[in-house]
Amino acid sequence: MPSAERSILEAKIAAKKAAIAALERKAEHIEIYDLRGISSVTDYFVICTGSTDVQCKAIQNHIAVELKKEAVYAYHVEGVTSGRWILMDYVDFVVHIFQPAVREFYGLERIWGDVECEEINEDNYES
């Protein structure tokens, strides 16, 4: 498999691992958006919701710990102090952890609503 294809596959697998880690910390409305060919910034967005700042921080921490086990590290993380919108930039994919009102206000789903989206929830994932 050519390295570019392997890199895309690895990014998708890592994004899914981030989504599953979010689910393990009871994140809701977890979605993976495939932005390949549409965005020059990243290949995937993982978007999820935590009900409080404490939960959002717990989700962020668990994602970081789980991906670190796979030697995947964030290039940049911001928003942890407030916990209202935490952004974890892994370059090939970006994780957005929102509190409900902030997620609704910014509406990233409306911007990227026409792209392929995979929902991750307890019904389609078993640990």
PDB file of C-alpha atoms in Angstrom:
ATOM      1  CA  MET A   1       0.000   0.000   0.000  1.00  0.00           C
ATOM      2  CA  PRO A   2       1.492   3.406  -0.971  1.00  0.00           C
ATOM      3  CA  SER A   3       2.439   5.611   1.979  1.00  0.00           C
ATOM      4  CA  ALA A   4      -0.189   8.274   1.150  1.00  0.00           C
ATOM      5  CA  GLU A   5      -2.960   5.656   1.245  1.00  0.00           C
ATOM      6  CA  ARG A   6      -1.549   4.192   4.462  1.00  0.00           C
ATOM      7  CA  SER A   7      -1.454   7.668   6.025  1.00  0.00           C
ATOM      8  CA  ILE A   8      -5.115   8.290   5.128  1.00  0.00           C
ATOM      9  CA  LEU A   9      -6.088   4.900   6.551  1.00  0.00           C
ATOM     10  CA  GLU A  10      -4.122   5.582   9.740  1.00  0.00           C
ATOM     11  CA  ALA A  11      -5.794   8.982  10.113  1.00  0.00           C
ATOM     12  CA  LYS A  12      -9.237   7.416   9.768  1.00  0.00           C
ATOM     13  CA  ILE A  13      -8.407   4.691  12.293  1.00  0.00           C
ATOM     14  CA  ALA A  14      -7.002   7.237  14.764  1.00  0.00           C
ATOM     15  CA  ALA A  15     -10.054   9.485  14.330  1.00  0.00           C
ATOM     16  CA  LYS A  16     -12.318   6.515  15.047  1.00  0.00           C
ATOM     17  CA  LYS A  17     -10.254   5.617  18.130  1.00  0.00           C
ATOM     18  CA  ALA A  18     -10.716   9.202  19.335  1.00  0.00           C
ATOM     19  CA  ALA A  19     -14.473   8.911  18.793  1.00  0.00           C
ATOM     20  CA  ILE A  20     -14.605   5.608  20.678  1.00  0.00           C
ATOM     21  CA  ALA A  21     -12.576   7.103  23.539  1.00  0.00           C
ATOM     22  CA  ALA A  22     -15.110   9.949  23.691  1.00  0.00           C
ATOM     23  CA  LEU A  23     -17.925   7.398  23.847  1.00  0.00           C
ATOM     24  CA  GLU A  24     -16.149   5.659  26.729  1.00  0.00           C
ATOM     25  CA  ARG A  25     -16.448   8.931  28.666  1.00  0.00           C
ATOM     26  CA  LYS A  26     -20.163   9.216  27.824  1.00  0.00           C
ATOM     27  CA  ALA A  27     -19.858  11.864  25.113  1.00  0.00           C
ATOM     28  CA  GLU A  28     -23.023  12.266  23.073  1.00  0.00           C
ATOM     29  CA  HIS A  29     -23.783  12.998  19.413  1.00  0.00           C
ATOM     30  CA  ILE A  30     -20.382  11.723  18.269  1.00  0.00           C
ATOM     31  CA  GLU A  31     -19.792  12.179  14.553  1.00  0.00           C
ATOM     32  CA  ILE A  32     -16.813  11.704  12.260  1.00  0.00           C
ATOM     33  CA  TYR A  33     -16.851  13.928   9.168  1.00  0.00           C
ATOM     34  CA  ASP A  34     -14.758  12.911   6.151  1.00  0.00           C
ATOM     35  CA  LEU A  35     -13.293  16.155   4.802  1.00  0.00           C
ATOM     36  CA  ARG A  36     -10.784  14.629   2.388  1.00  0.00           C
ATOM     37  CA  GLY A  37     -10.813  16.505  -0.888  1.00  0.00           C
ATOM     38  CA  ILE A  38     -12.950  19.275   0.597  1.00  0.00           C
ATOM     39  CA  SER A  39     -10.727  20.860   3.237  1.00  0.00           C
ATOM     40  CA  SER A  40      -7.035  21.611   2.917  1.00  0.00           C
ATOM     41  CA  VAL A  41      -6.810  21.948   6.696  1.00  0.00           C
ATOM     42  CA  THR A  42      -7.493  18.360   7.806  1.00  0.00           C
ATOM     43  CA  ASP A  43      -8.927  15.045   6.609  1.00  0.00           C
ATOM     44  CA  TYR A  44     -11.422  14.333   9.398  1.00  0.00           C
ATOM     45  CA  PHE A  45     -13.393  16.154  12.078  1.00  0.00           C
ATOM     46  CA  VAL A  46     -14.525  14.284  15.159  1.00  0.00           C
ATOM     47  CA  ILE A  47     -17.314  16.266  16.825  1.00  0.00           C
ATOM     48  CA  CYS A  48     -18.891  15.331  20.143  1.00  0.00           C
ATOM     49  CA  THR A  49     -20.766  16.827  23.079  1.00  0.00           C
ATOM     50  CA  GLY A  50     -20.117  16.761  26.807  1.00  0.00           C
ATOM     51  CA  SER A  51     -22.741  18.093  29.177  1.00  0.00           C
ATOM     52  CA  THR A  52     -20.411  20.062  31.494  1.00  0.00           C
ATOM     53  CA  ASP A  53     -16.914  21.530  31.492  1.00  0.00           C
ATOM     54  CA  VAL A  54     -15.786  18.704  33.779  1.00  0.00           C
ATOM     55  CA  GLN A  55     -17.103  16.075  31.382  1.00  0.00           C
ATOM     56  CA  CYS A  56     -15.574  17.832  28.355  1.00  0.00           C
ATOM     57  CA  LYS A  57     -12.187  17.886  30.101  1.00  0.00           C
ATOM     58  CA  ALA A  58     -12.546  14.194  31.011  1.00  0.00           C
ATOM     59  CA  ILE A  59     -13.357  13.363  27.379  1.00  0.00           C
ATOM     60  CA  GLN A  60     -10.323  15.336  26.188  1.00  0.00           C
ATOM     61  CA  ASN A  61      -8.026  13.673  28.701  1.00  0.00           C
ATOM     62  CA  HIS A  62      -9.257  10.171  27.853  1.00  0.00           C
ATOM     63  CA  ILE A  63      -8.820  10.752  24.115  1.00  0.00           C
ATOM     64  CA  ALA A  64      -5.255  11.988  24.704  1.00  0.00           C
ATOM     65  CA  VAL A  65      -4.412   8.989  26.913  1.00  0.00           C
ATOM     66  CA  GLU A  66      -5.913   6.427  24.525  1.00  0.00           C
ATOM     67  CA  LEU A  67      -4.237   7.880  21.435  1.00  0.00           C
ATOM     68  CA  LYS A  68      -0.917   8.186  23.261  1.00  0.00           C
ATOM     69  CA  LYS A  69      -1.023   4.381  23.642  1.00  0.00           C
ATOM     70  CA  GLU A  70      -0.950   4.268  19.828  1.00  0.00           C
ATOM     71  CA  ALA A  71       1.874   6.859  19.651  1.00  0.00           C
ATOM     72  CA  VAL A  72      -0.549   9.479  18.292  1.00  0.00           C
ATOM     73  CA  TYR A  73      -0.052  12.912  19.846  1.00  0.00           C
ATOM     74  CA  ALA A  74      -1.921  16.179  19.423  1.00  0.00           C
ATOM     75  CA  TYR A  75      -0.052  18.941  17.643  1.00  0.00           C
ATOM     76  CA  HIS A  76      -2.097  21.556  19.495  1.00  0.00           C
ATOM     77  CA  VAL A  77      -4.860  21.592  22.129  1.00  0.00           C
ATOM     78  CA  GLU A  78      -6.892  24.598  23.206  1.00  0.00           C
ATOM     79  CA  GLY A  79      -9.981  25.389  25.238  1.00  0.00           C
ATOM     80  CA  VAL A  80      -9.208  23.052  28.129  1.00  0.00           C
ATOM     81  CA  THR A  81      -9.294  25.859  30.694  1.00  0.00           C
ATOM     82  CA  SER A  82     -12.905  26.810  29.991  1.00  0.00           C
ATOM     83  CA  GLY A  83     -14.066  23.369  28.865  1.00  0.00           C
ATOM     84  CA  ARG A  84     -16.811  24.878  26.697  1.00  0.00           C
ATOM     85  CA  TRP A  85     -15.165  24.021  23.358  1.00  0.00           C
ATOM     86  CA  ILE A  86     -12.018  21.933  23.435  1.00  0.00           C
ATOM     87  CA  LEU A  87     -10.120  21.551  20.177  1.00  0.00           C
ATOM     88  CA  MET A  88      -7.519  18.811  19.758  1.00  0.00           C
ATOM     89  CA  ASP A  89      -5.524  19.205  16.530  1.00  0.00           C
ATOM     90  CA  TYR A  90      -3.859  16.001  15.369  1.00  0.00           C
ATOM     91  CA  VAL A  91      -3.154  17.558  11.923  1.00  0.00           C
ATOM     92  CA  ASP A  92      -4.774  14.718   9.898  1.00  0.00           C
ATOM     93  CA  PHE A  93      -7.864  14.947  12.089  1.00  0.00           C
ATOM     94  CA  VAL A  94      -9.261  17.463  14.550  1.00  0.00           C
ATOM     95  CA  VAL A  95     -11.398  16.635  17.581  1.00  0.00           C
ATOM     96  CA  HIS A  96     -14.008  19.171  18.719  1.00  0.00           C
ATOM     97  CA  ILE A  97     -15.539  18.625  22.163  1.00  0.00           C
ATOM     98  CA  PHE A  98     -18.440  20.985  22.793  1.00  0.00           C
ATOM     99  CA  GLN A  99     -20.885  21.777  25.534  1.00  0.00           C
ATOM    100  CA  PRO A 100     -24.404  21.649  24.009  1.00  0.00           C
ATOM    101  CA  ALA A 101     -25.095  25.405  23.729  1.00  0.00           C
ATOM    102  CA  VAL A 102     -21.684  26.086  22.179  1.00  0.00           C
ATOM    103  CA  ARG A 103     -22.069  23.252  19.676  1.00  0.00           C
ATOM    104  CA  GLU A 104     -25.463  24.559  18.646  1.00  0.00           C
ATOM    105  CA  PHE A 105     -24.195  28.148  18.370  1.00  0.00           C
ATOM    106  CA  TYR A 106     -21.233  27.345  16.095  1.00  0.00           C
ATOM    107  CA  GLY A 107     -23.025  24.629  14.130  1.00  0.00           C
ATOM    108  CA  LEU A 108     -20.056  22.966  12.470  1.00  0.00           C
ATOM    109  CA  GLU A 109     -22.471  20.311  11.236  1.00  0.00           C
ATOM    110  CA  ARG A 110     -24.239  22.954   9.150  1.00  0.00           C
ATOM    111  CA  ILE A 111     -20.967  23.924   7.499  1.00  0.00           C
ATOM    112  CA  TRP A 112     -19.919  20.348   6.718  1.00  0.00           C
ATOM    113  CA  GLY A 113     -23.390  18.811   6.480  1.00  0.00           C
ATOM    114  CA  ASP A 114     -22.983  17.623   2.892  1.00  0.00           C
ATOM    115  CA  VAL A 115     -19.940  15.433   3.549  1.00  0.00           C
ATOM    116  CA  GLU A 116     -19.859  11.781   4.547  1.00  0.00           C
ATOM    117  CA  CYS A 117     -20.547  11.427   8.268  1.00  0.00           C
ATOM    118  CA  GLU A 118     -20.253   8.387  10.521  1.00  0.00           C
ATOM    119  CA  GLU A 119     -22.109   8.413  13.827  1.00  0.00           C
ATOM    120  CA  ILE A 120     -20.539   6.612  16.775  1.00  0.00           C
ATOM    121  CA  ASN A 121     -22.869   5.521  19.559  1.00  0.00           C
ATOM    122  CA  GLU A 122     -23.528   2.622  21.899  1.00  0.00           C
ATOM    123  CA  ASP A 123     -25.777   0.973  19.303  1.00  0.00           C
ATOM    124  CA  ASN A 124     -23.054   0.672  16.665  1.00  0.00           C
ATOM    125  CA  TYR A 125     -20.013   0.131  18.864  1.00  0.00           C
ATOM    126  CA  GLU A 126     -19.296  -2.585  21.405  1.00  0.00           C
ATOM    127  CA  SER A 127     -16.244  -2.399  23.655  1.00  0.00           C
TER     128      SER A 127
END
